[in-house]
PDB file of C-alpha atoms and ligand atoms in Angstrom:
ATOM      1  CA  MET A  16     -16.748  11.400 -20.615  1.00  0.00           C
ATOM      2  CA  PRO A  17     -13.224  10.022 -21.219  1.00  0.00           C
ATOM      3  CA  ARG A  18     -12.480   6.742 -22.948  1.00  0.00           C
ATOM      4  CA  LEU A  19     -10.663   4.001 -21.052  1.00  0.00           C
ATOM      5  CA  SER A  20      -7.522   4.522 -23.170  1.00  0.00           C
ATOM      6  CA  GLU A  21      -7.399   8.192 -22.058  1.00  0.00           C
ATOM      7  CA  VAL A  22      -7.790   7.350 -18.366  1.00  0.00           C
ATOM      8  CA  ILE A  23      -5.188   4.574 -18.638  1.00  0.00           C
ATOM      9  CA  ALA A  24      -2.778   7.019 -20.320  1.00  0.00           C
ATOM     10  CA  ALA A  25      -3.219   9.371 -17.348  1.00  0.00           C
ATOM     11  CA  LEU A  26      -2.568   6.507 -14.887  1.00  0.00           C
ATOM     12  CA  GLU A  27       0.481   5.383 -16.883  1.00  0.00           C
ATOM     13  CA  ASN A  28       1.767   8.924 -16.632  1.00  0.00           C
ATOM     14  CA  LEU A  29       1.504   8.778 -12.818  1.00  0.00           C
ATOM     15  CA  TRP A  30       2.952   5.261 -12.550  1.00  0.00           C
ATOM     16  CA  PRO A  31       4.897   4.308 -15.692  1.00  0.00           C
ATOM     17  CA  ALA A  32       4.939   0.530 -16.151  1.00  0.00           C
ATOM     18  CA  GLU A  33       8.665   0.528 -16.929  1.00  0.00           C
ATOM     19  CA  ARG A  34       9.344   1.656 -13.337  1.00  0.00           C
ATOM     20  CA  ALA A  35       7.877  -1.574 -11.941  1.00  0.00           C
ATOM     21  CA  GLU A  36      10.210  -4.335 -10.724  1.00  0.00           C
ATOM     22  CA  SER A  37      11.098  -6.927 -13.371  1.00  0.00           C
ATOM     23  CA  TRP A  38       9.149  -9.675 -11.503  1.00  0.00           C
ATOM     24  CA  ASP A  39       6.031  -7.536 -11.222  1.00  0.00           C
ATOM     25  CA  ALA A  40       2.890  -7.620 -13.410  1.00  0.00           C
ATOM     26  CA  VAL A  41       1.407  -4.126 -13.717  1.00  0.00           C
ATOM     27  CA  GLY A  42      -0.802  -2.352 -16.239  1.00  0.00           C
ATOM     28  CA  THR A  43      -4.195  -3.124 -17.733  1.00  0.00           C
ATOM     29  CA  VAL A  44      -5.419  -6.656 -17.052  1.00  0.00           C
ATOM     30  CA  VAL A  45      -8.966  -6.370 -18.443  1.00  0.00           C
ATOM     31  CA  GLY A  46     -10.426  -3.589 -20.570  1.00  0.00           C
ATOM     32  CA  GLU A  47     -11.777  -2.387 -23.899  1.00  0.00           C
ATOM     33  CA  PRO A  48      -9.752   0.754 -24.822  1.00  0.00           C
ATOM     34  CA  ASP A  49     -12.696   2.486 -26.552  1.00  0.00           C
ATOM     35  CA  GLN A  50     -15.234   2.065 -23.746  1.00  0.00           C
ATOM     36  CA  ASP A  51     -16.383   5.161 -21.867  1.00  0.00           C
ATOM     37  CA  VAL A  52     -15.395   5.598 -18.227  1.00  0.00           C
ATOM     38  CA  SER A  53     -17.573   7.541 -15.814  1.00  0.00           C
ATOM     39  CA  ARG A  54     -16.828   5.835 -12.488  1.00  0.00           C
ATOM     40  CA  VAL A  55     -13.534   4.557 -11.090  1.00  0.00           C
ATOM     41  CA  LEU A  56     -12.958   2.515  -7.920  1.00  0.00           C
ATOM     42  CA  PHE A  57      -9.575   2.283  -6.183  1.00  0.00           C
ATOM     43  CA  ALA A  58      -8.749  -0.689  -3.909  1.00  0.00           C
ATOM     44  CA  VAL A  59      -5.714  -2.617  -2.651  1.00  0.00           C
ATOM     45  CA  ASP A  60      -6.742  -6.136  -3.714  1.00  0.00           C
ATOM     46  CA  PRO A  61      -8.395  -7.415  -6.933  1.00  0.00           C
ATOM     47  CA  VAL A  62     -10.469 -10.012  -5.060  1.00  0.00           C
ATOM     48  CA  GLN A  63     -14.062 -11.070  -5.742  1.00  0.00           C
ATOM     49  CA  GLU A  64     -15.433  -8.985  -2.863  1.00  0.00           C
ATOM     50  CA  ILE A  65     -13.941  -5.828  -4.386  1.00  0.00           C
ATOM     51  CA  VAL A  66     -15.086  -6.710  -7.922  1.00  0.00           C
ATOM     52  CA  ASP A  67     -18.617  -7.250  -6.574  1.00  0.00           C
ATOM     53  CA  GLU A  68     -18.373  -3.816  -4.956  1.00  0.00           C
ATOM     54  CA  ALA A  69     -17.317  -2.323  -8.315  1.00  0.00           C
ATOM     55  CA  VAL A  70     -20.358  -3.949  -9.983  1.00  0.00           C
ATOM     56  CA  LYS A  71     -22.688  -2.585  -7.308  1.00  0.00           C
ATOM     57  CA  LEU A  72     -21.177   0.875  -7.635  1.00  0.00           C
ATOM     58  CA  GLY A  73     -21.553   0.848 -11.417  1.00  0.00           C
ATOM     59  CA  ALA A  74     -17.791   1.372 -11.862  1.00  0.00           C
ATOM     60  CA  ASP A  75     -16.274   1.146 -15.356  1.00  0.00           C
ATOM     61  CA  LEU A  76     -12.706   0.867 -14.099  1.00  0.00           C
ATOM     62  CA  LEU A  77     -11.192  -0.782 -11.036  1.00  0.00           C
ATOM     63  CA  VAL A  78      -7.637   0.264 -10.142  1.00  0.00           C
ATOM     64  CA  THR A  79      -5.845  -1.979  -7.641  1.00  0.00           C
ATOM     65  CA  HIS A  80      -2.414  -1.965  -6.049  1.00  0.00           C
ATOM     66  CA  HIS A  81      -1.906  -5.729  -6.059  1.00  0.00           C
ATOM     67  CA  PRO A  82      -1.742  -7.624  -9.365  1.00  0.00           C
ATOM     68  CA  LEU A  83      -4.398 -10.201 -10.241  1.00  0.00           C
ATOM     69  CA  TYR A  84      -1.942 -12.492 -12.027  1.00  0.00           C
ATOM     70  CA  LEU A  85       1.715 -12.237 -11.053  1.00  0.00           C
ATOM     71  CA  ARG A  86       2.632 -15.245 -13.242  1.00  0.00           C
ATOM     72  CA  GLY A  87       1.243 -16.614 -16.482  1.00  0.00           C
ATOM     73  CA  THR A  88      -1.867 -18.763 -16.450  1.00  0.00           C
ATOM     74  CA  THR A  89      -3.431 -21.277 -18.816  1.00  0.00           C
ATOM     75  CA  THR A  90      -7.021 -20.775 -17.650  1.00  0.00           C
ATOM     76  CA  VAL A  91      -9.462 -18.029 -16.770  1.00  0.00           C
ATOM     77  CA  ALA A  92     -12.244 -20.565 -16.105  1.00  0.00           C
ATOM     78  CA  ALA A  93     -14.816 -19.135 -13.716  1.00  0.00           C
ATOM     79  CA  SER A  94     -14.311 -22.196 -11.515  1.00  0.00           C
ATOM     80  CA  THR A  95     -10.982 -20.667 -10.371  1.00  0.00           C
ATOM     81  CA  PHE A  96     -11.050 -17.654  -8.065  1.00  0.00           C
ATOM     82  CA  LYS A  97      -9.032 -15.435 -10.404  1.00  0.00           C
ATOM     83  CA  GLY A  98     -10.998 -16.658 -13.421  1.00  0.00           C
ATOM     84  CA  ARG A  99     -14.202 -15.752 -11.578  1.00  0.00           C
ATOM     85  CA  VAL A 100     -12.820 -12.237 -11.089  1.00  0.00           C
ATOM     86  CA  VAL A 101     -12.018 -11.949 -14.826  1.00  0.00           C
ATOM     87  CA  HIS A 102     -15.508 -13.228 -15.780  1.00  0.00           C
ATOM     88  CA  THR A 103     -17.266 -10.809 -13.427  1.00  0.00           C
ATOM     89  CA  LEU A 104     -15.227  -7.894 -14.762  1.00  0.00           C
ATOM     90  CA  ILE A 105     -15.837  -8.676 -18.449  1.00  0.00           C
ATOM     91  CA  LYS A 106     -19.534  -9.485 -18.017  1.00  0.00           C
ATOM     92  CA  ASN A 107     -20.028  -6.117 -16.327  1.00  0.00           C
ATOM     93  CA  ASP A 108     -17.818  -4.065 -18.696  1.00  0.00           C
ATOM     94  CA  ILE A 109     -15.385  -3.202 -15.909  1.00  0.00           C
ATOM     95  CA  ALA A 110     -11.719  -2.693 -16.730  1.00  0.00           C
ATOM     96  CA  LEU A 111      -8.928  -3.620 -14.282  1.00  0.00           C
ATOM     97  CA  HIS A 112      -5.664  -1.706 -14.076  1.00  0.00           C
ATOM     98  CA  VAL A 113      -2.796  -2.456 -11.665  1.00  0.00           C
ATOM     99  CA  ALA A 114      -0.164  -0.067 -10.247  1.00  0.00           C
ATOM    100  CA  HIS A 115       2.085  -2.034  -7.866  1.00  0.00           C
ATOM    101  CA  THR A 116       5.851  -1.544  -7.479  1.00  0.00           C
ATOM    102  CA  ASN A 117       5.627   1.372  -9.943  1.00  0.00           C
ATOM    103  CA  ALA A 118       3.295   3.034  -7.397  1.00  0.00           C
ATOM    104  CA  ASP A 119       5.543   2.023  -4.460  1.00  0.00           C
ATOM    105  CA  THR A 120       8.480   3.986  -5.840  1.00  0.00           C
ATOM    106  CA  ALA A 121       6.498   6.870  -7.372  1.00  0.00           C
ATOM    107  CA  ASP A 122       6.663  10.459  -6.130  1.00  0.00           C
ATOM    108  CA  PRO A 123       4.217  10.626  -4.458  1.00  0.00           C
ATOM    109  CA  GLY A 124       3.823   6.916  -3.851  1.00  0.00           C
ATOM    110  CA  VAL A 125       2.547   4.291  -1.432  1.00  0.00           C
ATOM    111  CA  SER A 126       4.902   5.222   1.425  1.00  0.00           C
ATOM    112  CA  ASP A 127       4.183   8.960   1.029  1.00  0.00           C
ATOM    113  CA  ALA A 128       0.519   8.151   1.568  1.00  0.00           C
ATOM    114  CA  LEU A 129       1.404   6.044   4.627  1.00  0.00           C
ATOM    115  CA  ALA A 130       3.572   8.861   6.035  1.00  0.00           C
ATOM    116  CA  GLY A 131       0.808  11.381   5.302  1.00  0.00           C
ATOM    117  CA  ALA A 132      -1.777   9.300   7.168  1.00  0.00           C
ATOM    118  CA  LEU A 133       0.467   9.458  10.252  1.00  0.00           C
ATOM    119  CA  ASP A 134       1.342  13.178   9.856  1.00  0.00           C
ATOM    120  CA  LEU A 135       5.004  12.366   9.296  1.00  0.00           C
ATOM    121  CA  ARG A 136       7.182  14.783   7.335  1.00  0.00           C
ATOM    122  CA  VAL A 137       8.900  12.941   4.463  1.00  0.00           C
ATOM    123  CA  VAL A 138      12.611  13.747   4.181  1.00  0.00           C
ATOM    124  CA  ARG A 139      13.740  11.341   1.443  1.00  0.00           C
ATOM    125  CA  PRO A 140      13.286   7.812   0.078  1.00  0.00           C
ATOM    126  CA  LEU A 141      14.672   4.980   2.204  1.00  0.00           C
ATOM    127  CA  VAL A 142      16.065   3.283  -0.932  1.00  0.00           C
ATOM    128  CA  PRO A 143      16.455   5.971  -3.610  1.00  0.00           C
ATOM    129  CA  ASP A 144      15.732   5.022  -7.224  1.00  0.00           C
ATOM    130  CA  ALA A 145      19.082   5.167  -9.058  1.00  0.00           C
ATOM    131  CA  GLY A 146      17.249   6.348 -12.173  1.00  0.00           C
ATOM    132  CA  ASP A 147      15.936   9.507 -10.503  1.00  0.00           C
ATOM    133  CA  PRO A 148      18.547  12.293 -10.386  1.00  0.00           C
ATOM    134  CA  ALA A 149      16.232  14.427  -8.194  1.00  0.00           C
ATOM    135  CA  GLY A 150      16.334  11.696  -5.511  1.00  0.00           C
ATOM    136  CA  ARG A 151      12.584  11.893  -4.837  1.00  0.00           C
ATOM    137  CA  ARG A 152      11.542   8.474  -6.092  1.00  0.00           C
ATOM    138  CA  GLY A 153      12.336   5.189  -4.393  1.00  0.00           C
ATOM    139  CA  LEU A 154      11.209   2.542  -1.949  1.00  0.00           C
ATOM    140  CA  GLY A 155      10.063   3.504   1.574  1.00  0.00           C
ATOM    141  CA  ARG A 156      10.469   6.946   3.098  1.00  0.00           C
ATOM    142  CA  ILE A 157      12.585   8.421   5.881  1.00  0.00           C
ATOM    143  CA  CYS A 158      10.425  10.802   7.895  1.00  0.00           C
ATOM    144  CA  GLU A 159      10.662  13.259  10.758  1.00  0.00           C
ATOM    145  CA  LEU A 160       8.086  13.935  13.456  1.00  0.00           C
ATOM    146  CA  ASP A 161       7.190  17.561  14.125  1.00  0.00           C
ATOM    147  CA  HIS A 162       7.012  16.699  17.825  1.00  0.00           C
ATOM    148  CA  PRO A 163       8.840  13.678  19.268  1.00  0.00           C
ATOM    149  CA  LEU A 164       6.621  10.797  20.373  1.00  0.00           C
ATOM    150  CA  THR A 165       7.326   7.708  22.434  1.00  0.00           C
ATOM    151  CA  VAL A 166       7.145   4.385  20.607  1.00  0.00           C
ATOM    152  CA  ARG A 167       3.913   3.718  22.488  1.00  0.00           C
ATOM    153  CA  GLU A 168       2.411   7.022  21.277  1.00  0.00           C
ATOM    154  CA  LEU A 169       3.517   6.445  17.686  1.00  0.00           C
ATOM    155  CA  ALA A 170       1.955   2.967  17.729  1.00  0.00           C
ATOM    156  CA  ALA A 171      -1.269   4.447  19.150  1.00  0.00           C
ATOM    157  CA  ARG A 172      -1.275   7.042  16.366  1.00  0.00           C
ATOM    158  CA  ALA A 173      -0.781   4.339  13.714  1.00  0.00           C
ATOM    159  CA  ALA A 174      -3.600   2.278  15.247  1.00  0.00           C
ATOM    160  CA  GLU A 175      -5.871   5.323  15.207  1.00  0.00           C
ATOM    161  CA  ARG A 176      -5.019   6.718  11.763  1.00  0.00           C
ATOM    162  CA  LEU A 177      -4.657   3.560   9.676  1.00  0.00           C
ATOM    163  CA  PRO A 178      -7.843   1.678   8.801  1.00  0.00           C
ATOM    164  CA  ALA A 179      -8.816  -0.778  11.521  1.00  0.00           C
ATOM    165  CA  THR A 180      -7.735  -4.417  11.123  1.00  0.00           C
ATOM    166  CA  ALA A 181      -7.827  -7.442  13.429  1.00  0.00           C
ATOM    167  CA  GLN A 182      -4.046  -7.277  13.757  1.00  0.00           C
ATOM    168  CA  GLY A 183      -3.741  -3.686  14.909  1.00  0.00           C
ATOM    169  CA  ILE A 184      -0.113  -2.650  15.462  1.00  0.00           C
ATOM    170  CA  ARG A 185       2.570  -4.985  16.850  1.00  0.00           C
ATOM    171  CA  VAL A 186       5.518  -3.322  18.549  1.00  0.00           C
ATOM    172  CA  ALA A 187       9.067  -4.493  19.247  1.00  0.00           C
ATOM    173  CA  GLY A 188      11.455  -2.435  21.336  1.00  0.00           C
ATOM    174  CA  ASP A 189      11.205  -0.125  24.338  1.00  0.00           C
ATOM    175  CA  PRO A 190       7.694   1.426  24.336  1.00  0.00           C
ATOM    176  CA  GLU A 191       8.988   4.502  26.206  1.00  0.00           C
ATOM    177  CA  ALA A 192      11.866   5.216  23.785  1.00  0.00           C
ATOM    178  CA  VAL A 193      11.569   8.598  22.072  1.00  0.00           C
ATOM    179  CA  VAL A 194      11.046   8.687  18.304  1.00  0.00           C
ATOM    180  CA  ARG A 195      12.145  11.692  16.270  1.00  0.00           C
ATOM    181  CA  THR A 196      12.846   9.968  12.958  1.00  0.00           C
ATOM    182  CA  VAL A 197      11.044   6.981  11.464  1.00  0.00           C
ATOM    183  CA  ALA A 198      11.380   4.927   8.296  1.00  0.00           C
ATOM    184  CA  VAL A 199       8.081   3.795   6.769  1.00  0.00           C
ATOM    185  CA  SER A 200       7.407   1.333   3.978  1.00  0.00           C
ATOM    186  CA  GLY A 201       3.955   0.253   2.851  1.00  0.00           C
ATOM    187  CA  GLY A 202       3.633  -3.513   2.379  1.00  0.00           C
ATOM    188  CA  SER A 203       6.193  -6.201   3.302  1.00  0.00           C
ATOM    189  CA  GLY A 204       9.260  -4.457   4.693  1.00  0.00           C
ATOM    190  CA  ASP A 205      11.680  -6.966   6.152  1.00  0.00           C
ATOM    191  CA  SER A 206      13.945  -6.922   3.095  1.00  0.00           C
ATOM    192  CA  LEU A 207      14.724  -3.287   3.964  1.00  0.00           C
ATOM    193  CA  PHE A 208      16.423  -3.805   7.342  1.00  0.00           C
ATOM    194  CA  ASP A 209      19.913  -3.014   6.020  1.00  0.00           C
ATOM    195  CA  HIS A 210      18.672   0.305   4.648  1.00  0.00           C
ATOM    196  CA  VAL A 211      16.821   1.114   7.882  1.00  0.00           C
ATOM    197  CA  ARG A 212      19.955   0.397   9.893  1.00  0.00           C
ATOM    198  CA  ALA A 213      22.037   2.588   7.592  1.00  0.00           C
ATOM    199  CA  ALA A 214      19.500   5.424   7.863  1.00  0.00           C
ATOM    200  CA  GLY A 215      19.992   5.560  11.656  1.00  0.00           C
ATOM    201  CA  VAL A 216      16.309   6.264  12.371  1.00  0.00           C
ATOM    202  CA  ASP A 217      14.582   5.692  15.737  1.00  0.00           C
ATOM    203  CA  ALA A 218      11.776   3.457  14.434  1.00  0.00           C
ATOM    204  CA  PHE A 219      10.631   1.447  11.415  1.00  0.00           C
ATOM    205  CA  LEU A 220       6.942   1.126  10.539  1.00  0.00           C
ATOM    206  CA  THR A 221       6.014  -1.477   7.934  1.00  0.00           C
ATOM    207  CA  ALA A 222       4.134  -4.792   7.564  1.00  0.00           C
ATOM    208  CA  ASP A 223       4.704  -8.554   7.408  1.00  0.00           C
ATOM    209  CA  LEU A 224       7.792  -8.546   9.632  1.00  0.00           C
ATOM    210  CA  ARG A 225       8.948 -12.126  10.182  1.00  0.00           C
ATOM    211  CA  HIS A 226      10.442 -13.657  13.320  1.00  0.00           C
ATOM    212  CA  HIS A 227      14.041 -14.204  12.177  1.00  0.00           C
ATOM    213  CA  PRO A 228      14.768 -10.941  10.338  1.00  0.00           C
ATOM    214  CA  ALA A 229      13.053  -8.958  13.119  1.00  0.00           C
ATOM    215  CA  SER A 230      14.765 -10.691  16.040  1.00  0.00           C
ATOM    216  CA  GLU A 231      18.183 -10.572  14.338  1.00  0.00           C
ATOM    217  CA  PHE A 232      17.692  -6.893  13.622  1.00  0.00           C
ATOM    218  CA  LEU A 233      16.748  -6.167  17.249  1.00  0.00           C
ATOM    219  CA  ALA A 234      19.641  -8.257  18.591  1.00  0.00           C
ATOM    220  CA  ASP A 235      22.011  -6.156  16.507  1.00  0.00           C
ATOM    221  CA  ARG A 236      20.601  -2.820  17.609  1.00  0.00           C
ATOM    222  CA  ALA A 237      22.887  -2.425  20.631  1.00  0.00           C
ATOM    223  CA  ALA A 238      25.714  -1.845  18.192  1.00  0.00           C
ATOM    224  CA  HIS A 239      23.717   0.906  16.469  1.00  0.00           C
ATOM    225  CA  THR A 240      20.947   3.243  17.569  1.00  0.00           C
ATOM    226  CA  PRO A 241      18.163   1.756  19.698  1.00  0.00           C
ATOM    227  CA  LEU A 242      15.345   1.107  17.287  1.00  0.00           C
ATOM    228  CA  ALA A 243      11.722   0.120  17.555  1.00  0.00           C
ATOM    229  CA  LEU A 244       9.708  -1.905  15.057  1.00  0.00           C
ATOM    230  CA  LEU A 245       6.046  -1.232  14.379  1.00  0.00           C
ATOM    231  CA  ASP A 246       4.286  -3.887  12.332  1.00  0.00           C
ATOM    232  CA  ALA A 247       0.842  -3.101  10.887  1.00  0.00           C
ATOM    233  CA  ALA A 248      -1.397  -5.206   8.646  1.00  0.00           C
ATOM    234  CA  HIS A 249      -0.093  -5.259   5.049  1.00  0.00           C
ATOM    235  CA  TRP A 250      -3.437  -4.056   3.671  1.00  0.00           C
ATOM    236  CA  ALA A 251      -3.646  -1.192   6.195  1.00  0.00           C
ATOM    237  CA  THR A 252      -0.208   0.161   5.257  1.00  0.00           C
ATOM    238  CA  GLU A 253      -1.133   0.291   1.562  1.00  0.00           C
ATOM    239  CA  TRP A 254      -4.729   1.473   1.796  1.00  0.00           C
ATOM    240  CA  PRO A 255      -3.821   5.179   2.286  1.00  0.00           C
ATOM    241  CA  TRP A 256      -2.368   5.050  -1.240  1.00  0.00           C
ATOM    242  CA  CYS A 257      -5.877   4.415  -2.616  1.00  0.00           C
ATOM    243  CA  GLU A 258      -6.998   7.785  -1.247  1.00  0.00           C
ATOM    244  CA  LEU A 259      -3.890   9.525  -2.560  1.00  0.00           C
ATOM    245  CA  ALA A 260      -4.252   7.918  -6.002  1.00  0.00           C
ATOM    246  CA  ALA A 261      -7.960   8.744  -6.160  1.00  0.00           C
ATOM    247  CA  ALA A 262      -7.182  12.392  -5.350  1.00  0.00           C
ATOM    248  CA  GLN A 263      -4.514  12.426  -8.081  1.00  0.00           C
ATOM    249  CA  LEU A 264      -6.971  11.071 -10.674  1.00  0.00           C
ATOM    250  CA  ASP A 265      -9.646  13.522  -9.480  1.00  0.00           C
ATOM    251  CA  GLU A 266      -7.255  16.397 -10.065  1.00  0.00           C
ATOM    252  CA  ILE A 267      -6.395  15.102 -13.568  1.00  0.00           C
ATOM    253  CA  SER A 268     -10.091  14.684 -14.309  1.00  0.00           C
ATOM    254  CA  ASP A 269     -10.779  18.314 -13.304  1.00  0.00           C
ATOM    255  CA  ARG A 270      -7.900  19.524 -15.447  1.00  0.00           C
ATOM    256  CA  HIS A 271      -9.272  17.680 -18.505  1.00  0.00           C
ATOM    257  CA  GLY A 272     -12.873  18.671 -17.773  1.00  0.00           C
ATOM    258  CA  TRP A 273     -13.814  14.984 -17.578  1.00  0.00           C
ATOM    259  CA  ASP A 274     -17.076  13.899 -16.016  1.00  0.00           C
ATOM    260  CA  LEU A 275     -15.459  11.251 -13.838  1.00  0.00           C
ATOM    261  CA  ARG A 276     -16.481  10.035 -10.394  1.00  0.00           C
ATOM    262  CA  VAL A 277     -13.646   8.557  -8.361  1.00  0.00           C
ATOM    263  CA  HIS A 278     -14.265   6.288  -5.348  1.00  0.00           C
ATOM    264  CA  VAL A 279     -12.114   4.484  -2.768  1.00  0.00           C
ATOM    265  CA  SER A 280     -13.150   1.073  -1.447  1.00  0.00           C
ATOM    266  CA  ARG A 281     -13.346   0.863   2.344  1.00  0.00           C
ATOM    267  CA  THR A 282     -13.781  -2.899   2.322  1.00  0.00           C
ATOM    268  CA  VAL A 283     -11.119  -4.515   4.529  1.00  0.00           C
ATOM    269  CA  THR A 284      -9.417  -7.211   2.443  1.00  0.00           C
ATOM    270  CA  ASP A 285      -6.684  -8.029   4.938  1.00  0.00           C
ATOM    271  CA  PRO A 286      -6.782 -11.845   5.169  1.00  0.00           C
ATOM    272  CA  TRP A 287      -6.531 -11.806   8.997  1.00  0.00           C
ATOM    273  CA  THR A 288      -9.996 -11.250  10.452  1.00  0.00           C
ATOM    274  CA  ALA A 289      -9.715 -12.024  14.163  1.00  0.00           C
ATOM    275  CA  HIS A 290      -7.194 -11.572  16.962  1.00  0.00           C
ATOM    276  CA  ALA A 291      -7.121 -13.201  20.391  1.00  0.00           C
ATOM    277  CA  ALA A 292      -4.892 -11.229  22.754  1.00  0.00           C
ATOM    278  CA  SER A 293      -2.837 -13.264  25.219  1.00  0.00           C
ATOM    279  CA  ASP A 294      -3.234 -12.661  28.952  1.00  0.00           C
ATOM    280  CA  PRO A 295      -0.561  -9.981  29.634  1.00  0.00           C
ATOM    281  CA  THR A 296       0.163 -11.485  33.068  1.00  0.00           C
ATOM    282  CA  LYS A 297       1.265 -14.695  31.352  1.00  0.00           C
ATOM    283  CA  THR A 298       3.455 -13.279  28.582  1.00  0.00           C
ATOM    284  CA  SER A 299       6.640 -13.554  30.634  1.00  0.00           C
ATOM    285  CA  GLY A 300       7.230 -17.189  29.798  1.00  0.00           C
ATOM    286  CA  ALA A 301       6.058 -20.444  28.306  1.00  0.00           C
ATOM    287  CA  PRO A 302       3.255 -22.326  30.101  1.00  0.00           C
ATOM    288  CA  ASN A 303       4.389 -24.611  32.940  1.00  0.00           C
TER     289      ASN A 303
HETATM  290 ZN1   ZN B 429       1.291  -5.044  -0.990  1.00  0.00          ZN
END
């Protein structure tokens, strides 16, 4: 059975902390380096629901994509929601480790997992990491489809292959347009529009697209290639990484002859839990 410090070293090797953005907070948040680890749980969010799941599972280590604390704090009192998470973890001897932007830009990383879930062939990063001479690391991925799909079909595939959320997939652009190339980026993607435009792809699949960047981007598309936007729930676009990361740790565990059980949480932690569809016969204008 490996010690926590050995498992963390393996995770750091996959997602070195120095490759995280300067504003990010990655690495080990809670944990006793000498404790034994026999069960690991991967999840997107370090929220109470997930920590409770880790307790129930008997996990010794929880690995999440999102940080618990992005900024400094002066309290971990259990009366605060993050303090409650810290208390539950420590009381149950569960370590917490975070791989965020260092997992986004890794090879393979968050967007490779997203592309893989949709059977898209990754060609290259959307925003290559200047520090990687091989050009394999970076933010987002530019992908090709083995067989062209319409925007409508690609959205249906995303809705089917990504874990189900209340949001589903929102689409902007001509649903019958043909997609041969698509840029994907797990998590919030509207800061990447300039790169998507420069890549000349047929569609962009990401999450958290806001009104102004999206509508300005679409208004500008006549001057470039026609382009569709597919907006999924943030959590759903990052969840496939949990499966990829768990498989990576499983493989490392086998190589070391560790007795390690690796699990992926299927709990939906997307904050949006319901969706009321408008009447399609009334979507052509504001109410009279
Ligand atoms: Zn995220």
